[in-house]
Coordinates of C-alpha atoms in Angstrom, one line a residue:
X71 CA 0.3 0.1 0.1
X72 CA 2.3 2.3 0.5
X73 CA 4.4 2.1 -2.9
X74 CA 0.6 2.8 -3.9
X75 CA 0.1 6.4 -1.7
X76 CA 2.3 8.8 -3.9
X77 CA -0.2 7.7 -7.1
X78 CA -3.1 8.0 -4.6
X79 CA -2.3 11.3 -3.5
X80 CA -1.6 12.0 -7.6
X81 CA -4.9 11.0 -8.2
X82 CA -6.7 13.0 -5.3
X83 CA -4.8 16.3 -7.2
X84 CA -5.6 15.6 -10.6
X85 CA -9.4 14.5 -9.6
X86 CA -9.8 17.9 -7.8
X87 CA -8.3 19.7 -10.6
X88 CA -10.4 18.5 -12.9
X89 CA -13.7 19.2 -10.5
X90 CA -12.0 22.9 -10.5
X91 CA -12.2 23.7 -14.0
X92 CA -15.6 22.1 -14.5
X93 CA -17.2 23.8 -12.4
X94 CA -15.7 27.3 -13.6
X95 CA -13.9 28.7 -10.9
X96 CA -16.1 28.1 -8.3
X97 CA -13.7 27.4 -6.0
X98 CA -14.9 23.6 -4.8
X99 CA -12.2 21.2 -4.9
X100 CA -9.3 23.4 -5.4
X101 CA -8.6 23.2 -1.3
X102 CA -7.9 19.3 -2.1
X103 CA -5.3 19.8 -4.0
X104 CA -3.3 21.5 -1.2
X105 CA -4.0 18.9 0.9
X106 CA -2.8 16.2 -1.6
X107 CA 0.5 18.1 -2.5
X108 CA 1.0 18.5 1.2
X109 CA 0.1 14.8 2.0
X110 CA 2.4 13.9 -1.5
X111 CA 5.7 15.8 0.4
X112 CA 4.9 14.4 3.6
X113 CA 5.2 10.5 1.4
X114 CA 7.9 12.0 0.0
X115 CA 9.4 12.3 3.6
X116 CA 8.3 8.5 4.3
X117 CA 5.6 9.5 6.6
X118 CA 3.1 6.7 7.6
X119 CA 0.1 6.6 6.3
X120 CA -1.9 8.3 9.3
X121 CA 0.5 11.0 9.1
X122 CA -0.2 11.9 5.6
X123 CA -4.0 11.8 5.9
X124 CA -3.6 14.0 9.0
X125 CA -2.0 16.5 7.0
X126 CA -4.2 16.4 4.2
X127 CA -7.6 16.9 6.7
X128 CA -5.7 19.4 8.0
X129 CA -4.3 20.9 5.2
X130 CA -7.7 20.8 3.7
X131 CA -9.7 22.4 6.4
X132 CA -6.9 25.2 6.8
X133 CA -7.1 26.3 3.1
X134 CA -11.3 26.2 3.0
X135 CA -10.9 28.2 6.6
X136 CA -8.4 30.8 5.4
X137 CA -9.8 31.4 1.4
X138 CA -13.5 30.5 1.2
X139 CA -14.7 33.8 2.8
X140 CA -11.7 35.8 1.0
X141 CA -12.6 34.2 -2.5
X142 CA -16.4 34.5 -1.8
X143 CA -15.8 38.6 -1.1
X144 CA -13.4 38.5 -4.3
X145 CA -16.3 36.6 -6.6
X146 CA -18.7 38.1 -5.4
X147 CA -21.5 35.4 -6.5
X148 CA -24.8 37.4 -6.9
X149 CA -28.1 35.8 -7.5
X150 CA -29.0 36.4 -11.5
X151 CA -32.9 37.7 -11.7
X152 CA -34.5 35.1 -14.5
X153 CA -37.1 36.8 -16.9
X154 CA -40.0 35.7 -14.3
X155 CA -38.4 37.5 -11.5
X156 CA -39.5 41.1 -12.9
X157 CA -43.2 40.7 -12.1
X158 CA -42.3 39.8 -8.5
X159 CA -43.5 43.0 -6.6
X160 CA -45.9 44.2 -9.8
X161 CA -49.3 45.1 -10.1
X162 CA -51.3 43.0 -11.9
X163 CA -55.2 42.7 -12.1
X164 CA -57.5 39.5 -12.0
X165 CA -59.3 38.1 -14.9
X166 CA -61.2 35.0 -13.8
X167 CA -61.4 34.9 -9.8
X168 CA -58.9 33.0 -7.7
X169 CA -60.3 31.2 -4.9
X170 CA -57.6 31.0 -2.2
X171 CA -54.8 28.6 -3.1
X172 CA -57.4 26.0 -3.8
X173 CA -58.8 27.3 -8.1
X174 CA -56.4 28.8 -10.0
X175 CA -57.6 31.7 -11.3
X176 CA -55.9 33.7 -14.2
X177 CA -53.9 37.3 -13.8
X178 CA -52.8 39.8 -16.0
X179 CA -49.4 41.6 -15.7
X180 CA -47.4 43.8 -17.9
X181 CA -49.0 42.2 -20.7
X182 CA -49.1 38.5 -19.9
X183 CA -51.1 36.2 -18.6
X184 CA -50.3 33.8 -15.7
X185 CA -51.8 31.1 -13.4
X186 CA -52.6 32.6 -10.4
X187 CA -53.7 31.7 -6.5
X188 CA -53.9 33.8 -3.7
X189 CA -51.5 34.2 -0.9
X190 CA -54.2 33.8 2.1
X191 CA -57.8 31.9 1.5
X192 CA -59.0 34.9 -0.3
X193 CA -61.1 35.4 -2.8
X194 CA -60.7 37.7 -5.0
X195 CA -62.7 38.9 -8.1
X196 CA -62.4 39.6 -11.6
X197 CA -61.1 42.8 -12.3
X198 CA -59.1 43.5 -9.0
X199 CA -55.7 45.1 -8.8
X200 CA -53.5 42.3 -7.2
X201 CA -49.6 42.5 -5.7
X202 CA -47.5 39.8 -6.6
X203 CA -45.8 38.4 -4.5
X204 CA -43.8 35.5 -5.3
X205 CA -44.0 32.8 -8.0
X206 CA -44.2 29.1 -7.0
X207 CA -43.2 26.8 -10.4
X208 CA -45.6 28.4 -13.4
X209 CA -48.4 30.2 -10.9
X210 CA -48.6 33.5 -9.4
X211 CA -48.5 34.3 -5.8
X212 CA -51.0 37.0 -5.3
X213 CA -52.8 39.1 -2.6
X214 CA -55.4 42.2 -2.9
X215 CA -53.8 45.9 -3.3
X216 CA -54.0 47.3 0.0

């Protein structure tokens, strides 16, 4: 087993780098590559297997702890709104009555017609102005505009 450890650590490094590459540099696996490099160095220094594993785990954990917050800040991950998200917060007009969450009605908002249910158990009659609170699947979740 000891003669195979350099190959195992090399596989860990290569696989981690490959995962990092295919995830478009989202920093998901690069830390394991750093841990693998530390472990392979320990292997070449004739460290026992259990120590190599400990070194791998410690270096990986330390790399995550030290770099993840910085990486998140630098990369500025932001939620990208979809086209449907633009309807949230808008006002629409009820075309067919909405009966709570039981019966689906139709709402026209920004020129588009959507299926809609009420956020609560209220019945919303036709031609009522509604506020779009959210979207679940292909249905708007609405409430009567106050």
